[in-house]
């Protein structure tokens, strides 16, 4: 019974720490840091003459339906035109994307007829970059007018090698998948903001981030999370990722849970892939603070925590069956109530009925189940970095 109790409490700690404990600990550390060092001050916004040159790179595969909207958005960006270049890197595109882009004289088109995946497209585009910085964004995300200025502002800090913007998710017509995704990203954005204030954000989101081109390092073409790998390699070399919610990318959430599942399992697979490729960053003797943040924020949720959740319920049932005590009975009831709430949230969402509390429980389970689906995805896509687009609402 002692072994069962140890398994139970270790698993409970892992699950709690991953999703709540780390955020709570981070908040306390940040408050203490501000108490002794004060709130960090942002660099001054450079004027037009001091702004660096910047390329906005958009990697695309068959995006003809979004070209006009994306270019309208790009033309509204507040950045000096003589310091700003727009580059579309089209990877194996077979629709009218390239033809439509030719109607925009400011666009540099970098085309590869073979579809090799987003990472290969990024590397192809980077060979053509001649500006001080390069910002990456997706074709289906719209960025705010001041985004590039805010990014340039963060680069005034020479310890910063990468700037990550904020991802914001909008729900159209009240899709539950989009609302669940939006709730997750609001929490995730808070953690990224605190991570950045402590030392560095742990990875950049591909919807909007920027890097110093000279810090780009080789990422395997089969990488499923090219943005995470590219940004974390910068951290591995001793630079910081600054997180700025003032530069944000807005996109609609997945059209439904089936489409959202495509994204989640691919992210989970890419996370596992990245953990292996970046395994040296797990060594606390190299960069202690980075290892602490990386393991706490990324590694646990992509590896141990979903397994710990299964072991937690199994060990709890075994302890109650062994008459281990009232405490374990109460905890089993609470676990059962949570899983029942998740099942109800799933059933109600299928019927189009909204209940945020129940749906939150379901979305939490949905994310963790897709880690296991990600393991299967990784095995079947280990030789390919081509991305499977999820339909947006």
Tab-separated table of C-alpha atoms in Angstrom, residues 33 48 92 97 129 138 148 217 233 304 347 370:
chain	number	residue	atom	x	y	z
A	33	UNK	CA	11.367	40.269	-7.817
A	48	UNK	CA	11.215	56.414	-37.534
A	92	UNK	CA	4.239	23.415	-53.005
A	97	UNK	CA	-1.975	31.976	-54.367
A	129	UNK	CA	16.241	38.011	-45.998
A	138	UNK	CA	0.666	32.960	-40.634
A	148	UNK	CA	6.036	45.678	-35.790
A	217	UNK	CA	20.140	27.979	-36.364
A	233	UNK	CA	17.623	27.366	-29.917
A	304	UNK	CA	4.720	13.132	-17.837
A	347	UNK	CA	-22.182	15.761	-24.641
A	370	UNK	CA	-4.461	14.477	-27.688
